[in-house]
Amino acid sequence: MDSSAIDELHTIADFVRWAASRFNEAHLYFGHGTDNAVDEAVALVLQTLHLGQELPPLLWQGRLTYREKTQLLNQLQLRLEKRIPVPYLTQQAWFAQLPFYVDQRVLIPRSPIAELIEARYAPWLEIEQVNRVLDLCCGSGCIGIATAIKSFPEAEVDLVDISPDALAVAQKNIDEYQLNDKVHIVQSDLFTELAGIHYDLIVTNPPYVDAQALEEMPEEYHHEPVLGLAAGEDGLSFAHQILAQAKRHLTPHGILVVEVGASAPALIAAYPDLPFLWLEFARGGEGVFLLTYDQLPD
């Protein structure tokens, strides 16, 4: 890190411009909330300074204290030299327009399912139909919590994960949003601990990265827990189990929403007779399918 930076950089704008240049120079990979060096720099600087997502124009020329400069330079050094994604450095990620606590015990939220949540899962569900929701392989709990807040505020929501570390993060987010009365964590290997429970909505972003893709991922992704990414040689080890078991946990009017990302072609080849509905997203993203109760295999 350039030792002169602390003396030559003074304002928020200075640090954003300087950081963006260094990010481009280092050929960083952007895929955890931003897709370019400038947005990455803005996210890191503003979140480190506790200034939210958007800054009034007047503050861009605000001068920083020595302590703030030091803190920013430390964060920038970690991003550049260790390739740690910004949300892990700031312990905050935005999902469905809501902030969530994250650390390296969970994947960084980035699912296109956020758009479905904001649309209240329309037109496939009506708000009065949904009494119980399952967020399977919940990680930070962002999908289930956002669904509870934005889609079905009267529903009970179960956040399920096999990892006690992930569930600790999910509980922290439940506490932050004061949702303990209706959002609950369950440690379970997929549906193992959910015998006899039925849901009007099962939504899941399970591990779906195949072995080759996992090996070839940029360095930034190797800071995330392998448990949340790896899904066997073809990326479908979890999808197979979910499809085999989901129907027995859905109500007759319920739906299953599953993200399988780049493993979608392999899934289609494996189940040529299943009528997958592949959802489209205005903000980008792919590999999310929807099936109704009647469409699922028995």
Coordinates of C-alpha atoms in Angstrom, one line a residue:
M1 CA 0.0 0.0 0.0
D2 CA 1.3 3.4 -1.0
S3 CA 2.5 5.0 2.3
S4 CA 1.9 8.5 0.9
A5 CA -1.8 7.9 0.4
I6 CA -2.7 8.9 4.0
D7 CA -1.1 12.3 3.5
E8 CA -2.3 12.9 -0.1
L9 CA -5.9 11.7 0.1
H10 CA -8.3 13.8 2.1
T11 CA -11.9 13.5 1.1
I12 CA -14.4 10.7 0.6
A13 CA -14.3 11.3 -3.2
D14 CA -10.4 11.1 -3.1
F15 CA -10.6 7.6 -1.5
V16 CA -13.2 6.3 -3.9
R17 CA -11.3 7.5 -6.9
W18 CA -8.0 6.2 -5.6
A19 CA -9.5 2.8 -4.5
A20 CA -11.2 2.3 -7.9
S21 CA -7.9 2.9 -9.7
R22 CA -6.1 0.4 -7.4
F23 CA -8.8 -2.2 -7.9
N24 CA -8.6 -2.0 -11.7
E25 CA -4.8 -2.1 -11.5
A26 CA -5.0 -5.3 -9.4
H27 CA -7.5 -6.9 -11.7
L28 CA -9.8 -7.7 -8.9
Y29 CA -12.9 -9.9 -9.5
F30 CA -16.3 -8.2 -8.7
G31 CA -19.2 -10.5 -8.0
H32 CA -20.4 -10.0 -4.5
G33 CA -22.8 -7.1 -4.8
T34 CA -21.0 -5.0 -7.5
D35 CA -19.7 -5.6 -11.0
N36 CA -17.1 -2.8 -11.5
A37 CA -14.3 -1.1 -9.6
V38 CA -16.0 2.2 -9.0
D39 CA -19.1 0.7 -7.4
E40 CA -16.9 -1.6 -5.4
A41 CA -14.9 1.3 -4.1
V42 CA -18.1 3.3 -3.2
A43 CA -19.4 0.3 -1.3
L44 CA -16.2 -0.3 0.7
V45 CA -15.7 3.4 1.5
L46 CA -19.2 4.3 2.4
Q47 CA -19.9 1.2 4.5
T48 CA -16.6 1.4 6.3
L49 CA -17.5 5.0 7.2
H50 CA -21.0 4.0 8.3
L51 CA -22.6 6.3 5.7
G52 CA -25.1 3.9 4.1
Q53 CA -25.6 3.2 0.4
E54 CA -26.2 6.7 -0.9
L55 CA -24.3 9.9 0.0
P56 CA -25.7 13.4 -0.4
P57 CA -23.5 15.4 -2.9
L58 CA -22.4 17.8 -0.2
L59 CA -20.6 15.0 1.7
W60 CA -18.4 13.7 -1.1
Q61 CA -15.9 16.5 -0.4
G62 CA -16.1 15.9 3.3
R63 CA -12.6 15.6 4.7
L64 CA -11.7 12.5 6.7
T65 CA -9.9 12.2 10.1
Y66 CA -6.6 10.5 10.4
R67 CA -8.3 7.6 12.1
E68 CA -10.8 7.2 9.3
K69 CA -8.1 7.3 6.7
T70 CA -6.1 4.6 8.5
Q71 CA -9.2 2.4 8.8
L72 CA -10.0 2.8 5.1
L73 CA -6.4 2.1 4.0
N74 CA -6.4 -1.1 6.1
Q75 CA -9.7 -2.2 4.5
L76 CA -8.4 -1.4 1.0
Q77 CA -5.2 -3.4 1.7
L78 CA -7.2 -6.5 2.7
R79 CA -9.4 -6.2 -0.4
L80 CA -6.3 -5.8 -2.7
E81 CA -3.8 -8.2 -1.2
K82 CA -6.0 -11.0 0.2
R83 CA -8.9 -10.6 -2.3
I84 CA -11.5 -10.6 0.6
P85 CA -14.9 -9.5 -0.7
V86 CA -16.2 -6.2 0.5
P87 CA -19.2 -7.6 2.4
Y88 CA -16.9 -9.7 4.6
L89 CA -14.7 -6.6 5.3
T90 CA -17.7 -4.4 6.3
Q91 CA -19.8 -7.3 7.6
Q92 CA -22.8 -6.1 5.7
A93 CA -24.6 -7.2 2.5
W94 CA -27.7 -5.8 0.9
F95 CA -30.4 -8.2 -0.3
A96 CA -33.9 -7.3 -1.5
Q97 CA -33.1 -3.7 -0.5
L98 CA -32.4 -4.8 3.1
P99 CA -29.1 -4.8 5.0
F100 CA -27.9 -8.1 6.5
Y101 CA -25.0 -9.0 8.7
V102 CA -22.6 -11.5 7.1
D103 CA -19.2 -12.9 7.8
Q104 CA -17.2 -15.8 6.5
R105 CA -19.4 -18.4 8.1
V106 CA -22.0 -17.8 5.3
L107 CA -22.2 -17.1 1.6
I108 CA -22.6 -13.5 0.6
P109 CA -26.2 -12.8 -0.5
R110 CA -26.5 -12.3 -4.2
S111 CA -29.5 -14.4 -5.4
P112 CA -31.9 -13.1 -8.1
I113 CA -34.6 -14.5 -5.9
A114 CA -34.6 -11.0 -4.3
E115 CA -36.8 -9.8 -7.2
L116 CA -39.3 -12.5 -6.6
I117 CA -39.5 -11.6 -2.9
E118 CA -40.1 -7.9 -3.8
A119 CA -42.9 -9.0 -6.1
R120 CA -44.4 -11.1 -3.3
Y121 CA -44.0 -14.3 -5.4
A122 CA -46.8 -13.1 -7.7
P123 CA -48.6 -14.4 -9.6
W124 CA -48.0 -17.8 -8.1
L125 CA -49.1 -17.1 -4.5
E126 CA -51.7 -14.9 -2.9
I127 CA -50.7 -13.4 0.4
E128 CA -53.7 -14.9 2.2
Q129 CA -52.6 -18.4 1.0
V130 CA -49.3 -18.3 2.8
N131 CA -49.2 -19.3 6.4
R132 CA -45.8 -21.1 6.6
V133 CA -42.6 -20.6 4.6
L134 CA -39.4 -22.7 4.5
D135 CA -36.0 -21.1 3.6
L136 CA -34.0 -24.3 3.0
C137 CA -30.2 -24.0 3.1
C138 CA -30.7 -20.6 4.6
G139 CA -27.1 -19.4 5.2
S140 CA -27.5 -15.8 6.5
G141 CA -31.2 -16.1 6.5
C142 CA -31.6 -13.3 4.0
I143 CA -34.2 -15.1 1.7
G144 CA -36.5 -16.1 4.6
I145 CA -36.2 -12.9 6.5
A146 CA -36.7 -10.7 3.4
T147 CA -39.7 -12.9 2.6
A148 CA -41.1 -12.4 6.1
I149 CA -40.7 -8.7 5.9
K150 CA -41.6 -7.9 2.3
S151 CA -43.8 -10.8 1.0
F152 CA -45.8 -12.5 3.8
P153 CA -45.6 -10.5 7.0
E154 CA -48.2 -12.8 8.7
A155 CA -46.5 -16.1 7.9
E156 CA -44.3 -18.2 10.1
V157 CA -40.9 -18.8 8.5
D158 CA -38.4 -21.6 9.2
L159 CA -34.8 -21.0 8.4
V160 CA -33.1 -24.4 7.9
D161 CA -29.4 -25.1 7.5
I162 CA -27.1 -28.0 8.4
S163 CA -24.4 -25.6 9.6
P164 CA -24.6 -24.3 13.2
D165 CA -22.2 -21.5 12.2
A166 CA -24.6 -20.3 9.5
L167 CA -27.6 -20.6 11.8
A168 CA -25.7 -18.4 14.3
V169 CA -25.5 -15.7 11.6
A170 CA -29.1 -16.2 10.7
Q171 CA -30.1 -15.8 14.3
K172 CA -28.2 -12.5 14.5
N173 CA -30.2 -11.2 11.6
I174 CA -33.5 -12.4 13.1
D175 CA -32.6 -10.5 16.3
E176 CA -31.6 -7.4 14.3
Y177 CA -35.0 -7.3 12.6
Q178 CA -36.8 -8.3 15.8
L179 CA -38.5 -11.3 14.2
N180 CA -38.1 -13.9 16.8
D181 CA -41.9 -14.2 17.2
K182 CA -42.3 -15.6 13.6
V183 CA -38.9 -16.5 12.1
H184 CA -37.2 -19.6 13.6
I185 CA -34.0 -21.5 13.0
V186 CA -33.8 -25.3 12.6
Q187 CA -30.6 -27.2 12.3
S188 CA -31.3 -30.0 9.7
D189 CA -29.8 -31.8 6.9
L190 CA -32.3 -30.6 4.3
F191 CA -35.7 -32.0 5.3
T192 CA -34.4 -34.5 7.9
E193 CA -35.7 -32.7 11.0
L194 CA -38.9 -31.4 9.3
A195 CA -41.0 -34.6 9.4
G196 CA -44.8 -33.9 9.3
I197 CA -44.4 -30.2 8.6
H198 CA -46.0 -28.7 5.5
Y199 CA -45.2 -25.3 3.8
D200 CA -47.1 -23.1 1.4
L201 CA -43.7 -22.0 0.0
I202 CA -40.4 -23.7 0.0
V203 CA -37.7 -21.4 -1.3
T204 CA -34.0 -22.5 -1.5
N205 CA -30.7 -21.4 -2.8
P206 CA -28.7 -24.6 -2.1
P207 CA -25.1 -25.4 -3.0
Y208 CA -25.0 -25.9 -6.8
V209 CA -21.4 -25.4 -7.9
D210 CA -19.9 -28.4 -9.8
A211 CA -16.4 -29.7 -9.0
Q212 CA -14.7 -28.1 -12.0
A213 CA -16.4 -24.7 -11.6
L214 CA -15.5 -24.7 -7.9
E215 CA -11.8 -25.3 -8.7
E216 CA -11.8 -22.5 -11.3
M217 CA -13.6 -19.9 -9.2
P218 CA -11.8 -16.5 -8.7
E219 CA -9.9 -16.1 -5.4
E220 CA -12.7 -14.0 -3.9
Y221 CA -15.0 -17.0 -3.8
H222 CA -12.6 -19.1 -1.9
H223 CA -13.2 -16.9 1.2
E224 CA -16.7 -18.3 1.3
P225 CA -17.6 -21.6 3.0
V226 CA -17.2 -24.5 0.7
L227 CA -20.2 -26.1 2.4
G228 CA -22.4 -23.5 0.8
L229 CA -21.0 -23.9 -2.7
A230 CA -20.0 -27.5 -3.5
A231 CA -22.6 -29.8 -4.9
G232 CA -20.7 -32.8 -6.4
E233 CA -19.3 -33.4 -9.8
D234 CA -22.4 -32.1 -11.7
G235 CA -23.6 -29.5 -9.2
L236 CA -26.9 -31.3 -8.6
S237 CA -26.3 -33.4 -5.4
F238 CA -28.7 -31.1 -3.4
A239 CA -31.1 -30.5 -6.2
H240 CA -31.7 -34.2 -6.6
Q241 CA -32.6 -34.6 -2.9
I242 CA -34.8 -31.5 -2.8
L243 CA -36.8 -32.7 -5.8
A244 CA -37.2 -36.1 -4.4
Q245 CA -38.5 -34.9 -1.0
A246 CA -40.2 -31.5 -1.5
K247 CA -43.7 -32.7 -2.3
R248 CA -44.2 -34.4 1.0
H249 CA -43.5 -31.0 2.7
L250 CA -45.7 -28.8 0.5
T251 CA -49.4 -28.0 0.8
P252 CA -51.5 -28.8 -2.3
H253 CA -51.5 -25.1 -3.4
G254 CA -47.8 -24.7 -2.5
I255 CA -44.8 -23.9 -4.7
L256 CA -41.1 -24.8 -4.7
V257 CA -38.6 -22.2 -5.8
V258 CA -35.0 -23.4 -6.3
E259 CA -31.8 -21.7 -7.5
V260 CA -29.4 -24.0 -9.4
G261 CA -27.5 -21.3 -11.3
A262 CA -25.1 -22.5 -14.0
S263 CA -26.1 -26.1 -13.2
A264 CA -29.5 -25.6 -14.9
P265 CA -28.6 -27.4 -18.2
A266 CA -27.5 -30.4 -16.2
L267 CA -30.7 -30.4 -14.3
I268 CA -32.8 -30.2 -17.4
A269 CA -31.0 -33.1 -18.9
A270 CA -31.5 -35.1 -15.7
Y271 CA -35.2 -34.5 -15.6
P272 CA -36.5 -34.2 -19.2
D273 CA -40.1 -34.8 -18.1
L274 CA -40.3 -32.2 -15.4
P275 CA -42.1 -28.9 -16.5
F276 CA -39.5 -26.5 -15.0
L277 CA -40.6 -22.9 -15.1
W278 CA -37.4 -20.9 -15.4
L279 CA -37.9 -17.4 -14.0
E280 CA -36.7 -14.3 -15.6
F281 CA -35.3 -11.3 -13.7
A282 CA -35.2 -7.6 -14.7
R283 CA -31.9 -7.1 -12.8
G284 CA -30.2 -10.1 -14.2
G285 CA -29.6 -13.6 -12.9
E286 CA -30.6 -17.0 -14.1
G287 CA -31.0 -20.6 -13.1
V288 CA -34.0 -20.3 -10.8
F289 CA -36.9 -22.6 -11.4
L290 CA -40.5 -22.9 -10.0
L291 CA -42.6 -26.0 -9.7
T292 CA -46.1 -26.4 -8.2
Y293 CA -47.1 -29.2 -5.8
D294 CA -48.9 -31.0 -8.7
Q295 CA -45.8 -30.8 -10.9
L296 CA -43.4 -32.3 -8.4
P297 CA -42.5 -36.0 -8.5
D298 CA -44.2 -38.2 -5.8

